[in-house]
GROMACS .gro file of C-alpha atoms in nm:
model
  164
    1MET     CA    1   6.934  10.174   7.830
    2ASN     CA    2   7.211   9.926   7.728
    3LYS     CA    3   7.448  10.218   7.669
    4ILE     CA    4   7.374  10.360   8.009
    5ILE     CA    5   7.442  10.018   8.169
    6PHE     CA    6   7.753   9.962   7.968
    7LEU     CA    7   7.884  10.299   8.047
    8MET     CA    8   7.827  10.243   8.414
    9ILE     CA    9   8.005   9.935   8.427
   10MET     CA   10   8.294  10.065   8.232
   11SER     CA   11   8.312  10.354   8.476
   12ILE     CA   12   8.321  10.122   8.779
   13LEU     CA   13   8.594   9.904   8.609
   14ILE     CA   14   8.811  10.209   8.490
   15TYR     CA   15   8.779  10.425   8.815
   16GLY     CA   16   8.751  10.144   9.060
   17SER     CA   17   9.059   9.940   8.930
   18GLY     CA   18   9.313  10.184   9.076
   19THR     CA   19   9.192  10.167   9.417
   20ALA     CA   20   9.205   9.812   9.524
   21LYS     CA   21   9.543   9.615   9.552
   22ALA     CA   22   9.552   9.247   9.649
   23CYS     CA   23   9.825   8.996   9.610
   24THR     CA   24   9.694   8.647   9.527
   25ILE     CA   25   9.892   8.320   9.562
   26PHE     CA   26   9.765   7.988   9.521
   27SER     CA   27   9.888   7.609   9.497
   28CYS     CA   28   9.688   7.317   9.374
   29SER     CA   29   9.759   6.952   9.359
   30ARG     CA   30   9.525   6.722   9.180
   31GLY     CA   31   9.575   6.408   8.974
   32GLY     CA   32   9.950   6.396   8.999
   33GLU     CA   33   9.981   6.759   8.881
   34VAL     CA   34  10.112   7.040   9.100
   35TYR     CA   35  10.057   7.427   9.010
   36ALA     CA   36  10.167   7.728   9.204
   37ALA     CA   37  10.115   8.101   9.090
   38ALA     CA   38  10.106   8.445   9.223
   39ASN     CA   39  10.058   8.798   9.130
   40GLU     CA   40  10.234   9.087   9.293
   41ASP     CA   41  10.007   9.407   9.314
   42ASP     CA   42  10.276   9.639   9.382
   43THR     CA   43  10.366   9.971   9.222
   44THR     CA   44  10.744   9.930   9.262
   45PRO     CA   45  10.898  10.007   8.927
   46PHE     CA   46  11.179   9.812   8.767
   47ASN     CA   47  11.118   9.472   8.936
   48ARG     CA   48  11.375   9.202   8.875
   49ILE     CA   49  11.412   8.841   8.808
   50TRP     CA   50  11.753   8.675   8.906
   51TYR     CA   51  11.910   8.338   8.915
   52ASN     CA   52  12.119   8.205   9.204
   53PRO     CA   53  12.336   7.911   9.086
   54ALA     CA   54  12.385   7.611   9.323
   55THR     CA   55  12.690   7.592   9.541
   56LYS     CA   56  12.814   7.325   9.762
   57ASP     CA   57  12.593   7.482  10.057
   58ARG     CA   58  12.285   7.578   9.852
   59TYR     CA   59  12.044   7.467   9.609
   60ALA     CA   60  11.989   7.681   9.276
   61SER     CA   61  11.693   7.908   9.278
   62VAL     CA   62  11.524   8.180   9.062
   63CYS     CA   63  11.382   8.491   9.241
   64PHE     CA   64  11.137   8.746   9.171
   65GLY     CA   65  11.149   9.079   9.359
   66ALA     CA   66  11.246   9.447   9.394
   67PRO     CA   67  11.531   9.652   9.242
   68ASP     CA   68  11.701   9.621   9.591
   69MET     CA   69  11.693   9.250   9.538
   70GLN     CA   70  11.438   9.206   9.808
   71ILE     CA   71  11.250   8.879   9.729
   72ALA     CA   72  10.881   8.864   9.659
   73SER     CA   73  10.870   8.503   9.557
   74ALA     CA   74  11.113   8.231   9.457
   75MET     CA   75  11.140   7.872   9.347
   76ASN     CA   76  11.456   7.643   9.392
   77GLU     CA   77  11.573   7.370   9.166
   78HIS     CA   78  11.374   7.102   9.352
   79GLY     CA   79  11.037   7.277   9.294
   80LEU     CA   80  10.999   7.433   9.646
   81PHE     CA   81  10.816   7.761   9.579
   82PHE     CA   82  10.710   8.052   9.820
   83ASP     CA   83  10.557   8.379   9.784
   84TYR     CA   84  10.473   8.660  10.046
   85ALA     CA   85  10.145   8.829  10.095
   86ALA     CA   86  10.108   9.150  10.293
   87ALA     CA   87   9.928   9.113  10.624
   88ASN     CA   88   9.884   9.342  10.924
   89TYR     CA   89   9.978   9.127  11.222
   90ASP     CA   90  10.064   9.343  11.535
   91LEU     CA   91  10.380   9.175  11.633
   92SER     CA   92  10.392   9.361  11.956
   93LYS     CA   93  10.099   9.174  12.073
   94LEU     CA   94  10.248   8.834  11.990
   95ASN     CA   95  10.511   8.657  12.207
   96LEU     CA   96  10.780   8.621  11.933
   97THR     CA   97  11.117   8.553  12.132
   98ASN     CA   98  11.295   8.296  11.903
   99SER     CA   99  11.364   8.478  11.573
  100TYR     CA  100  11.587   8.360  11.303
  101LYS     CA  101  11.895   8.600  11.253
  102GLY     CA  102  11.841   8.647  10.885
  103ASP     CA  103  11.600   8.571  10.620
  104ILE     CA  104  11.448   8.242  10.710
  105MET     CA  105  11.270   8.188  10.387
  106TRP     CA  106  11.609   8.238  10.198
  107GLU     CA  107  11.752   7.973  10.421
  108VAL     CA  108  11.464   7.733  10.343
  109LEU     CA  109  11.499   7.796   9.973
  110GLY     CA  110  11.873   7.711   9.980
  111LYS     CA  111  11.866   7.415  10.204
  112CYS     CA  112  11.518   7.223  10.159
  113LYS     CA  113  11.384   7.005   9.886
  114ASN     CA  114  11.031   7.009  10.008
  115VAL     CA  115  10.775   7.120  10.261
  116LYS     CA  116  10.866   6.846  10.505
  117GLU     CA  117  11.224   6.947  10.515
  118ALA     CA  118  11.136   7.320  10.541
  119LEU     CA  119  10.910   7.245  10.840
  120VAL     CA  120  11.210   7.123  11.031
  121ILE     CA  121  11.368   7.452  11.003
  122LEU     CA  122  11.055   7.676  11.039
  123LYS     CA  123  10.941   7.502  11.356
  124LYS     CA  124  11.256   7.593  11.527
  125TYR     CA  125  11.198   7.969  11.496
  126ASP     CA  126  10.918   8.231  11.537
  127TYR     CA  127  10.822   8.395  11.202
  128ILE     CA  128  10.880   8.751  11.282
  129SER     CA  129  10.736   8.927  10.974
  130GLN     CA  130  10.402   9.118  10.928
  131SER     CA  131  10.360   8.923  10.607
  132GLN     CA  132  10.221   8.571  10.563
  133VAL     CA  133  10.387   8.317  10.324
  134LEU     CA  134  10.257   8.026  10.111
  135LEU     CA  135  10.518   7.760  10.068
  136ALA     CA  136  10.445   7.471   9.840
  137ASP     CA  137  10.651   7.184   9.676
  138LYS     CA  138  10.635   6.970   9.357
  139GLU     CA  139  10.481   6.680   9.580
  140GLY     CA  140  10.178   6.891   9.631
  141ASN     CA  141  10.245   6.982   9.989
  142SER     CA  142  10.200   7.341  10.110
  143VAL     CA  143  10.181   7.537  10.438
  144LEU     CA  144  10.067   7.897  10.510
  145ILE     CA  145  10.328   8.066  10.751
  146ASN     CA  146  10.236   8.381  10.960
  147PRO     CA  147  10.344   8.524  11.302
  148LYS     CA  148  10.060   8.320  11.457
  149GLY     CA  149  10.179   7.985  11.326
  150ILE     CA  150  10.204   7.735  11.058
  151ILE     CA  151   9.887   7.587  10.886
  152GLU     CA  152   9.935   7.265  10.698
  153LYS     CA  153   9.721   7.208  10.388
  154LYS     CA  154   9.455   6.953  10.409
  155GLU     CA  155   9.290   6.994  10.081
  156THR     CA  156   9.394   6.991   9.712
  157PHE     CA  157   9.368   7.370   9.664
  158ARG     CA  158   9.499   7.659   9.870
  159SER     CA  159   9.492   8.024   9.811
  160ILE     CA  160   9.559   8.343  10.002
  161GLN     CA  161   9.470   8.692   9.901
  162THR     CA  162   9.561   9.019  10.080
  163ALA     CA  163   9.394   9.337  10.039
  164ILE     CA  164   9.615   9.635  10.102
   0.00000   0.00000   0.00000
């Protein structure tokens, strides 16, 4: 009987693991410590890690993403972190008229030290991506950004998960 249960569980794990894909992102601030992490459940081969040195106009950053240098997640020299999670917002049903001309998260990464500074930029424009973004800083602040708006963190722990 134990062998049958064991084989059933193993079959579910082996055959079921290839069907579900979900990105998970979390940030947590507790007792003066701040953590942020993410997994990218994507089948794109040859993903990259690259470093962008500071310039007179931008903060230094490290990025993680696709071979075409499309950023999946990143953190700058001041501990401002973001990661995208897939979502299925129907942008045609939303009144998004004030878009940023370029990658708004790249702008935030290069110009902002924390979530408070990022919100100054983010609140000026509509977020026009079908994805959602978790933005967190070393001070323990975080926001969830999606085409429907910005949700500020009120608790010590925040996570988002997206099933694709």
